[in-house]
Amino acid sequence: MDVVRRIHNDRSDLDEDTDPILEDSYKVGYEGPKKVPETRRCKYVIEPLIFLVFSAASSKPAIVAQFVQSSLQKNLTDNLTNNNDDQTEAAQFLLLVNVFHSIPTLITITLLGPWSDMIGRKPVMYIGLIGLILDTLIAVLIVVFDGNIYYLYVSKAISGCCGGVKGFLFGSFSYIADRSPIGDRAVRIVVAEGIMILISAIVSVCIGFWIDASGFVLPFTSILSIYVISLLYLIFVPESLIPPPQVNRLRVLIRFSHFRDSFKIFLIQGRKGILIKICCAAFFLNLLAFSGKLNVLFLYVMRPPLNWDPIDIGIYAAVSTIIIIGFRRRNVK
């Protein structure tokens, strides 16, 4: 009776509009998602998956930027007299590509974050990988059949609606947090981030030589193959959270309260509220400043007076990544 009375009191404190969605979740005997304890055999099972996915994702911006530049040049009758127009059109195109990807991603992650807390991490990673596969598949078809590059808007929108690589990484790091002891959690996450940065440096150099030697078909198809292999690998990864049978996964996903709760932090008063607002403003301003920065930078170095080729771009990206590793290592110490 004490358990029933306590559950009844907790339920009365909830808003009426949130009760119907998880109505079954507050019945007697309901238990939340259970974390699966980590074993030695499965301790580092997610890190290889992060390695695979990020090796493909980190190489794609440079490939897309150079492919867009090359495709737009084919549509101009005189590349010398129209070079500035070509660069402007390519920059505007890549900016819109980022917009078509970023806005759906923000909305999707707002939904998938609380959803993964209820039903597990693997569904979020599945959705992110499927979006990346569809995005890359459309790019491959454009390259192979010399299609219209404006279909990249569609591919990026699809990837954004699935969370993209950000959604996948969200699920991956949440997976690490679920299965790691509190004392090892920070180290595991830092190691995973270090792997991502190191991969980015290595892949940047390889992609430059690859594009210069074979064009765009092989790099795009290789990225697609890596995503497919990653999806197959994920099938054998054990789940870190086991959802209770009472939870309706679809109804939990479409809860409006996910959006409402995300903005509740801005209503916090006092010093804590001010710090939260400052941190959020810094995060979004940083995201706005650096979103699409690499694409525009690649376009700039490809034009006079630099006239960099894919190899030069790859070396530059690798060196800049190594510098970032140095700063991050210093901060970690």
GROMACS .gro file of N, CA and C in nm, residues 152-296:
model
  435
  152LEU      N    1   2.167   1.710  -5.365
  152LEU     CA    2   2.236   1.704  -5.237
  152LEU      C    3   2.155   1.772  -5.127
  153TYR      N    4   2.071   1.868  -5.166
  153TYR     CA    5   1.981   1.928  -5.066
  153TYR      C    6   1.891   1.821  -5.005
  154VAL      N    7   1.839   1.735  -5.091
  154VAL     CA    8   1.750   1.628  -5.045
  154VAL      C    9   1.825   1.531  -4.955
  155SER      N   10   1.945   1.494  -4.998
  155SER     CA   11   2.023   1.396  -4.920
  155SER      C   12   2.059   1.451  -4.783
  156LYS      N   13   2.096   1.577  -4.777
  156LYS     CA   14   2.132   1.636  -4.648
  156LYS      C   15   2.010   1.653  -4.558
  157ALA      N   16   1.895   1.685  -4.617
  157ALA     CA   17   1.773   1.696  -4.538
  157ALA      C   18   1.735   1.561  -4.478
  158ILE      N   19   1.750   1.454  -4.557
  158ILE     CA   20   1.721   1.319  -4.506
  158ILE      C   21   1.815   1.285  -4.391
  159SER      N   22   1.944   1.313  -4.410
  159SER     CA   23   2.040   1.286  -4.304
  159SER      C   24   2.009   1.366  -4.178
  160GLY      N   25   1.971   1.493  -4.196
  160GLY     CA   26   1.937   1.575  -4.080
  160GLY      C   27   1.814   1.525  -4.006
  161CYS      N   28   1.714   1.479  -4.081
  161CYS     CA   29   1.593   1.425  -4.018
  161CYS      C   30   1.621   1.297  -3.939
  162CYS      N   31   1.729   1.230  -3.972
  162CYS     CA   32   1.767   1.109  -3.898
  162CYS      C   33   1.871   1.136  -3.789
  163GLY      N   34   1.907   1.262  -3.773
  163GLY     CA   35   2.006   1.297  -3.671
  163GLY      C   36   2.148   1.307  -3.723
  164GLY      N   37   2.176   1.243  -3.838
  164GLY     CA   38   2.308   1.250  -3.896
  164GLY      C   39   2.416   1.194  -3.805
  165VAL      N   40   2.539   1.238  -3.829
  165VAL     CA   41   2.651   1.189  -3.749
  165VAL      C   42   2.641   1.241  -3.606
  166LYS      N   43   2.579   1.357  -3.587
  166LYS     CA   44   2.562   1.410  -3.450
  166LYS      C   45   2.469   1.320  -3.369
  167GLY      N   46   2.363   1.274  -3.431
  167GLY     CA   47   2.274   1.182  -3.361
  167GLY      C   48   2.342   1.052  -3.327
  168PHE      N   49   2.422   1.002  -3.421
  168PHE     CA   50   2.495   0.878  -3.395
  168PHE      C   51   2.594   0.895  -3.280
  169LEU      N   52   2.670   1.005  -3.283
  169LEU     CA   53   2.767   1.028  -3.176
  169LEU      C   54   2.699   1.050  -3.042
  170PHE      N   55   2.582   1.114  -3.045
  170PHE     CA   56   2.505   1.130  -2.921
  170PHE      C   57   2.473   0.993  -2.860
  171GLY      N   58   2.424   0.903  -2.943
  171GLY     CA   59   2.394   0.769  -2.894
  171GLY      C   60   2.518   0.695  -2.850
  172SER      N   61   2.630   0.715  -2.920
  172SER     CA   62   2.754   0.643  -2.887
  172SER      C   63   2.809   0.687  -2.752
  173PHE      N   64   2.816   0.819  -2.731
  173PHE     CA   65   2.871   0.868  -2.604
  173PHE      C   66   2.776   0.838  -2.488
  174SER      N   67   2.647   0.840  -2.514
  174SER     CA   68   2.552   0.798  -2.410
  174SER      C   69   2.570   0.651  -2.377
  175TYR      N   70   2.600   0.571  -2.479
  175TYR     CA   71   2.627   0.428  -2.459
  175TYR      C   72   2.748   0.410  -2.369
  176ILE      N   73   2.855   0.486  -2.396
  176ILE     CA   74   2.975   0.477  -2.312
  176ILE      C   75   2.943   0.517  -2.168
  177ALA      N   76   2.865   0.623  -2.152
  177ALA     CA   77   2.829   0.668  -2.017
  177ALA      C   78   2.745   0.563  -1.944
  178ASP      N   79   2.660   0.494  -2.017
  178ASP     CA   80   2.576   0.391  -1.954
  178ASP      C   81   2.658   0.273  -1.903
  179ARG      N   82   2.757   0.233  -1.980
  179ARG     CA   83   2.827   0.107  -1.951
  179ARG      C   84   2.961   0.127  -1.880
  180SER      N   85   2.996   0.251  -1.848
  180SER     CA   86   3.123   0.277  -1.782
  180SER      C   87   3.101   0.313  -1.636
  181PRO      N   88   3.187   0.268  -1.546
  181PRO     CA   89   3.182   0.316  -1.407
  181PRO      C   90   3.208   0.466  -1.403
  182ILE      N   91   3.158   0.532  -1.301
  182ILE     CA   92   3.171   0.677  -1.293
  182ILE      C   93   3.318   0.720  -1.297
  183GLY      N   94   3.406   0.645  -1.234
  183GLY     CA   95   3.546   0.681  -1.233
  183GLY      C   96   3.614   0.670  -1.368
  184ASP      N   97   3.567   0.580  -1.454
  184ASP     CA   98   3.628   0.560  -1.586
  184ASP      C   99   3.556   0.635  -1.697
  185ARG      N  100   3.443   0.695  -1.667
  185ARG     CA  101   3.359   0.753  -1.771
  185ARG      C  102   3.428   0.866  -1.846
  186ALA      N  103   3.487   0.960  -1.772
  186ALA     CA  104   3.552   1.075  -1.837
  186ALA      C  105   3.669   1.030  -1.923
  187VAL      N  106   3.747   0.934  -1.873
  187VAL     CA  107   3.862   0.885  -1.949
  187VAL      C  108   3.817   0.818  -2.078
  188ARG      N  109   3.712   0.737  -2.070
  188ARG     CA  110   3.661   0.668  -2.189
  188ARG      C  111   3.614   0.768  -2.295
  189ILE      N  112   3.546   0.873  -2.252
  189ILE     CA  113   3.495   0.972  -2.345
  189ILE      C  114   3.609   1.052  -2.407
  190VAL      N  115   3.709   1.089  -2.326
  190VAL     CA  116   3.824   1.162  -2.379
  190VAL      C  117   3.901   1.076  -2.479
  191VAL      N  118   3.916   0.948  -2.449
  191VAL     CA  119   3.984   0.857  -2.543
  191VAL      C  120   3.907   0.848  -2.673
  192ALA      N  121   3.775   0.837  -2.665
  192ALA     CA  122   3.693   0.830  -2.786
  192ALA      C  123   3.707   0.957  -2.869
  193GLU      N  124   3.707   1.073  -2.804
  193GLU     CA  125   3.725   1.198  -2.876
  193GLU      C  126   3.864   1.206  -2.938
  194GLY      N  127   3.965   1.157  -2.866
  194GLY     CA  128   4.100   1.155  -2.922
  194GLY      C  129   4.109   1.067  -3.046
  195ILE      N  130   4.040   0.953  -3.042
  195ILE     CA  131   4.035   0.866  -3.160
  195ILE      C  132   3.974   0.939  -3.278
  196MET      N  133   3.867   1.013  -3.253
  196MET     CA  134   3.800   1.086  -3.359
  196MET      C  135   3.891   1.190  -3.422
  197ILE      N  136   3.964   1.265  -3.340
  197ILE     CA  137   4.053   1.369  -3.392
  197ILE      C  138   4.169   1.307  -3.469
  198LEU      N  139   4.225   1.199  -3.417
  198LEU     CA  140   4.337   1.133  -3.485
  198LEU      C  141   4.292   1.076  -3.619
  199ILE      N  142   4.175   1.017  -3.622
  199ILE     CA  143   4.121   0.964  -3.747
  199ILE      C  144   4.104   1.076  -3.849
  200SER      N  145   4.054   1.190  -3.803
  200SER     CA  146   4.032   1.303  -3.892
  200SER      C  147   4.162   1.346  -3.958
  201ALA      N  148   4.273   1.348  -3.882
  201ALA     CA  149   4.402   1.387  -3.937
  201ALA      C  150   4.451   1.288  -4.042
  202ILE      N  151   4.440   1.159  -4.011
  202ILE     CA  152   4.489   1.057  -4.104
  202ILE      C  153   4.406   1.054  -4.231
  203VAL      N  154   4.275   1.058  -4.215
  203VAL     CA  155   4.185   1.051  -4.330
  203VAL      C  156   4.201   1.172  -4.421
  204SER      N  157   4.227   1.289  -4.362
  204SER     CA  158   4.241   1.411  -4.442
  204SER      C  159   4.353   1.399  -4.544
  205VAL      N  160   4.467   1.343  -4.502
  205VAL     CA  161   4.579   1.325  -4.594
  205VAL      C  162   4.545   1.220  -4.700
  206CYS      N  163   4.488   1.109  -4.658
  206CYS     CA  164   4.456   1.001  -4.753
  206CYS      C  165   4.355   1.046  -4.858
  207ILE      N  166   4.254   1.122  -4.816
  207ILE     CA  167   4.151   1.166  -4.910
  207ILE      C  168   4.209   1.255  -5.018
  208GLY      N  169   4.305   1.342  -4.980
  208GLY     CA  170   4.366   1.429  -5.081
  208GLY      C  171   4.432   1.349  -5.192
  209PHE      N  172   4.513   1.250  -5.158
  209PHE     CA  173   4.577   1.166  -5.259
  209PHE      C  174   4.474   1.083  -5.334
  210TRP      N  175   4.371   1.040  -5.265
  210TRP     CA  176   4.269   0.954  -5.325
  210TRP      C  177   4.193   1.027  -5.434
  211ILE      N  178   4.147   1.148  -5.404
  211ILE     CA  179   4.073   1.226  -5.504
  211ILE      C  180   4.162   1.258  -5.623
  212ASP      N  181   4.288   1.294  -5.595
  212ASP     CA  182   4.380   1.329  -5.702
  212ASP      C  183   4.407   1.210  -5.794
  213ALA      N  184   4.403   1.089  -5.740
  213ALA     CA  185   4.436   0.970  -5.820
  213ALA      C  186   4.316   0.907  -5.888
  214SER      N  187   4.198   0.910  -5.824
  214SER     CA  188   4.085   0.832  -5.876
  214SER      C  189   3.957   0.911  -5.897
  215GLY      N  190   3.954   1.039  -5.865
  215GLY     CA  191   3.831   1.114  -5.881
  215GLY      C  192   3.740   1.100  -5.760
  216PHE      N  193   3.608   1.112  -5.784
  216PHE     CA  194   3.513   1.118  -5.673
  216PHE      C  195   3.433   0.989  -5.652
  217VAL      N  196   3.427   0.903  -5.752
  217VAL     CA  197   3.342   0.785  -5.742
  217VAL      C  198   3.391   0.692  -5.631
  218LEU      N  199   3.518   0.658  -5.633
  218LEU     CA  200   3.571   0.564  -5.535
  218LEU      C  201   3.563   0.617  -5.391
  219PRO      N  202   3.598   0.743  -5.364
  219PRO     CA  203   3.582   0.792  -5.226
  219PRO      C  204   3.439   0.786  -5.175
  220PHE      N  205   3.342   0.826  -5.258
  220PHE     CA  206   3.202   0.824  -5.215
  220PHE      C  207   3.154   0.681  -5.191
  221THR      N  208   3.189   0.590  -5.280
  221THR     CA  209   3.146   0.450  -5.262
  221THR      C  210   3.214   0.386  -5.141
  222SER      N  211   3.336   0.426  -5.112
  222SER     CA  212   3.405   0.373  -4.994
  222SER      C  213   3.337   0.421  -4.866
  223ILE      N  214   3.297   0.548  -4.864
  223ILE     CA  215   3.224   0.600  -4.748
  223ILE      C  216   3.094   0.525  -4.729
  224LEU      N  217   3.023   0.501  -4.839
  224LEU     CA  218   2.898   0.425  -4.831
  224LEU      C  219   2.923   0.285  -4.776
  225SER      N  220   3.030   0.221  -4.821
  225SER     CA  221   3.062   0.086  -4.773
  225SER      C  222   3.092   0.086  -4.623
  226ILE      N  223   3.163   0.187  -4.577
  226ILE     CA  224   3.195   0.195  -4.434
  226ILE      C  225   3.068   0.210  -4.351
  227TYR      N  226   2.975   0.292  -4.398
  227TYR     CA  227   2.849   0.309  -4.324
  227TYR      C  228   2.769   0.178  -4.319
  228VAL      N  229   2.767   0.105  -4.430
  228VAL     CA  230   2.695  -0.022  -4.432
  228VAL      C  231   2.760  -0.122  -4.338
  229ILE      N  232   2.893  -0.130  -4.339
  229ILE     CA  233   2.964  -0.219  -4.247
  229ILE      C  234   2.936  -0.180  -4.102
  230SER      N  235   2.930  -0.050  -4.077
  230SER     CA  236   2.902  -0.002  -3.941
  230SER      C  237   2.762  -0.043  -3.896
  231LEU      N  238   2.667  -0.035  -3.988
  231LEU     CA  239   2.530  -0.076  -3.955
  231LEU      C  240   2.524  -0.225  -3.921
  232LEU      N  241   2.596  -0.306  -3.997
  232LEU     CA  242   2.601  -0.450  -3.969
  232LEU      C  243   2.671  -0.477  -3.836
  233TYR      N  244   2.776  -0.402  -3.809
  233TYR     CA  245   2.848  -0.418  -3.682
  233TYR      C  246   2.758  -0.384  -3.564
  234LEU      N  247   2.676  -0.280  -3.580
  234LEU     CA  248   2.589  -0.236  -3.471
  234LEU      C  249   2.488  -0.343  -3.432
  235ILE      N  250   2.452  -0.429  -3.526
  235ILE     CA  251   2.356  -0.536  -3.495
  235ILE      C  252   2.407  -0.625  -3.382
  236PHE      N  253   2.538  -0.646  -3.377
  236PHE     CA  254   2.597  -0.737  -3.278
  236PHE      C  255   2.642  -0.665  -3.151
  237VAL      N  256   2.622  -0.535  -3.144
  237VAL     CA  257   2.658  -0.460  -3.023
  237VAL      C  258   2.547  -0.477  -2.920
  238PRO      N  259   2.578  -0.519  -2.798
  238PRO     CA  260   2.474  -0.534  -2.695
  238PRO      C  261   2.418  -0.399  -2.653
  239GLU      N  262   2.290  -0.397  -2.624
  239GLU     CA  263   2.224  -0.273  -2.580
  239GLU      C  264   2.268  -0.236  -2.439
  240SER      N  265   2.279  -0.107  -2.413
  240SER     CA  266   2.319  -0.060  -2.280
  240SER      C  267   2.201  -0.033  -2.189
  241LEU      N  268   2.083  -0.012  -2.247
  241LEU     CA  269   1.960   0.011  -2.170
  241LEU      C  270   1.852  -0.085  -2.218
  242ILE      N  271   1.789  -0.154  -2.127
  242ILE     CA  272   1.678  -0.243  -2.162
  242ILE      C  273   1.548  -0.174  -2.125
  243PRO      N  274   1.465  -0.137  -2.225
  243PRO     CA  275   1.341  -0.066  -2.194
  243PRO      C  276   1.239  -0.158  -2.129
  244PRO      N  277   1.157  -0.106  -2.039
  244PRO     CA  278   1.050  -0.187  -1.980
  244PRO      C  279   0.943  -0.217  -2.082
  245PRO      N  280   0.874  -0.328  -2.071
  245PRO     CA  281   0.772  -0.365  -2.171
  245PRO      C  282   0.652  -0.271  -2.171
  246GLN      N  283   0.633  -0.193  -2.064
  246GLN     CA  284   0.516  -0.105  -2.058
  246GLN      C  285   0.529   0.017  -2.149
  247VAL      N  286   0.649   0.050  -2.194
  247VAL     CA  287   0.671   0.174  -2.269
  247VAL      C  288   0.635   0.154  -2.415
  248ASN      N  289   0.551   0.242  -2.467
  248ASN     CA  290   0.519   0.245  -2.610
  248ASN      C  291   0.623   0.332  -2.680
  249ARG      N  292   0.710   0.271  -2.758
  249ARG     CA  293   0.825   0.343  -2.814
  249ARG      C  294   0.783   0.457  -2.907
  250LEU      N  295   0.682   0.435  -2.990
  250LEU     CA  296   0.640   0.539  -3.084
  250LEU      C  297   0.579   0.657  -3.011
  251ARG      N  298   0.495   0.630  -2.912
  251ARG     CA  299   0.430   0.738  -2.839
  251ARG      C  300   0.530   0.818  -2.756
  252VAL      N  301   0.633   0.751  -2.705
  252VAL     CA  302   0.738   0.822  -2.633
  252VAL      C  303   0.814   0.915  -2.726
  253LEU      N  304   0.836   0.872  -2.851
  253LEU     CA  305   0.913   0.951  -2.946
  253LEU      C  306   0.846   1.083  -2.979
  254ILE      N  307   0.715   1.084  -2.995
  254ILE     CA  308   0.645   1.203  -3.044
  254ILE      C  309   0.591   1.290  -2.930
  255ARG      N  310   0.642   1.274  -2.811
  255ARG     CA  311   0.598   1.356  -2.698
  255ARG      C  312   0.636   1.502  -2.720
  256PHE      N  313   0.539   1.591  -2.707
  256PHE     CA  314   0.566   1.734  -2.715
  256PHE      C  315   0.647   1.782  -2.595
  257SER      N  316   0.637   1.710  -2.485
  257SER     CA  317   0.707   1.751  -2.364
  257SER      C  318   0.859   1.748  -2.381
  258HIS      N  319   0.910   1.672  -2.482
  258HIS     CA  320   1.053   1.674  -2.508
  258HIS      C  321   1.099   1.815  -2.541
  259PHE      N  322   1.023   1.883  -2.630
  259PHE     CA  323   1.058   2.020  -2.666
  259PHE      C  324   1.038   2.114  -2.548
  260ARG      N  325   0.928   2.095  -2.478
  260ARG     CA  326   0.898   2.183  -2.365
  260ARG      C  327   1.005   2.173  -2.257
  261ASP      N  328   1.045   2.050  -2.225
  261ASP     CA  329   1.145   2.031  -2.121
  261ASP      C  330   1.282   2.084  -2.164
  262SER      N  331   1.310   2.082  -2.295
  262SER     CA  332   1.438   2.132  -2.344
  262SER      C  333   1.452   2.282  -2.321
  263PHE      N  334   1.341   2.355  -2.324
  263PHE     CA  335   1.346   2.500  -2.307
  263PHE      C  336   1.320   2.542  -2.163
  264LYS      N  337   1.290   2.448  -2.075
  264LYS     CA  338   1.266   2.483  -1.935
  264LYS      C  339   1.392   2.537  -1.867
  265ILE      N  340   1.508   2.495  -1.917
  265ILE     CA  341   1.632   2.541  -1.853
  265ILE      C  342   1.650   2.691  -1.866
  266PHE      N  343   1.589   2.751  -1.970
  266PHE     CA  344   1.602   2.895  -1.987
  266PHE      C  345   1.515   2.974  -1.889
  267LEU      N  346   1.428   2.906  -1.817
  267LEU     CA  347   1.342   2.972  -1.719
  267LEU      C  348   1.399   2.968  -1.579
  268ILE      N  349   1.515   2.903  -1.564
  268ILE     CA  350   1.578   2.896  -1.432
  268ILE      C  351   1.627   3.035  -1.391
  269GLN      N  352   1.599   3.074  -1.269
  269GLN     CA  353   1.635   3.206  -1.219
  269GLN      C  354   1.766   3.200  -1.140
  270GLY      N  355   1.817   3.318  -1.109
  270GLY     CA  356   1.935   3.328  -1.025
  270GLY      C  357   2.065   3.309  -1.101
  271ARG      N  358   2.171   3.289  -1.025
  271ARG     CA  359   2.304   3.277  -1.084
  271ARG      C  360   2.316   3.156  -1.175
  272LYS      N  361   2.255   3.046  -1.132
  272LYS     CA  362   2.259   2.925  -1.214
  272LYS      C  363   2.193   2.948  -1.349
  273GLY      N  364   2.079   3.017  -1.349
  273GLY     CA  365   2.011   3.046  -1.475
  273GLY      C  366   2.094   3.133  -1.566
  274ILE      N  367   2.164   3.232  -1.509
  274ILE     CA  368   2.249   3.320  -1.590
  274ILE      C  369   2.363   3.241  -1.653
  275LEU      N  370   2.425   3.153  -1.575
  275LEU     CA  371   2.535   3.071  -1.629
  275LEU      C  372   2.487   2.979  -1.740
  276ILE      N  373   2.369   2.922  -1.723
  276ILE     CA  374   2.314   2.834  -1.827
  276ILE      C  375   2.289   2.912  -1.955
  277LYS      N  376   2.233   3.031  -1.944
  277LYS     CA  377   2.205   3.114  -2.062
  277LYS      C  378   2.334   3.154  -2.132
  278ILE      N  379   2.437   3.189  -2.054
  278ILE     CA  380   2.566   3.227  -2.114
  278ILE      C  381   2.628   3.108  -2.187
  279CYS      N  382   2.626   2.991  -2.125
  279CYS     CA  383   2.683   2.872  -2.188
  279CYS      C  384   2.608   2.835  -2.316
  280CYS      N  385   2.476   2.843  -2.313
  280CYS     CA  386   2.396   2.812  -2.432
  280CYS      C  387   2.424   2.912  -2.543
  281ALA      N  388   2.434   3.041  -2.508
  281ALA     CA  389   2.463   3.142  -2.609
  281ALA      C  390   2.601   3.119  -2.670
  282ALA      N  391   2.700   3.086  -2.586
  282ALA     CA  392   2.834   3.059  -2.637
  282ALA      C  393   2.835   2.938  -2.730
  283PHE      N  394   2.759   2.835  -2.692
  283PHE     CA  395   2.753   2.714  -2.774
  283PHE      C  396   2.694   2.743  -2.912
  284PHE      N  397   2.579   2.812  -2.915
  284PHE     CA  398   2.513   2.836  -3.042
  284PHE      C  399   2.589   2.937  -3.128
  285LEU      N  400   2.653   3.036  -3.067
  285LEU     CA  401   2.734   3.129  -3.145
  285LEU      C  402   2.855   3.058  -3.205
  286ASN      N  403   2.916   2.969  -3.127
  286ASN     CA  404   3.027   2.890  -3.179
  286ASN      C  405   2.982   2.800  -3.293
  287LEU      N  406   2.865   2.738  -3.277
  287LEU     CA  407   2.811   2.653  -3.382
  287LEU      C  408   2.781   2.733  -3.508
  288LEU      N  409   2.727   2.855  -3.490
  288LEU     CA  410   2.695   2.940  -3.605
  288LEU      C  411   2.821   2.984  -3.677
  289ALA      N  412   2.927   3.013  -3.601
  289ALA     CA  413   3.051   3.062  -3.661
  289ALA      C  414   3.124   2.954  -3.739
  290PHE      N  415   3.121   2.832  -3.689
  290PHE     CA  416   3.201   2.725  -3.748
  290PHE      C  417   3.120   2.629  -3.836
  291SER      N  418   2.988   2.647  -3.841
  291SER     CA  419   2.907   2.562  -3.927
  291SER      C  420   2.936   2.595  -4.073
  292GLY      N  421   2.984   2.498  -4.144
  292GLY     CA  422   3.015   2.520  -4.285
  292GLY      C  423   3.147   2.590  -4.310
  293LYS      N  424   3.224   2.614  -4.203
  293LYS     CA  425   3.350   2.687  -4.219
  293LYS      C  426   3.447   2.612  -4.311
  294LEU      N  427   3.457   2.481  -4.292
  294LEU     CA  428   3.552   2.404  -4.372
  294LEU      C  429   3.519   2.410  -4.520
  295ASN      N  430   3.390   2.402  -4.553
  295ASN     CA  431   3.352   2.405  -4.694
  295ASN      C  432   3.394   2.535  -4.760
  296VAL      N  433   3.367   2.648  -4.695
  296VAL     CA  434   3.405   2.778  -4.751
  296VAL      C  435   3.557   2.791  -4.756
   0.00000   0.00000   0.00000
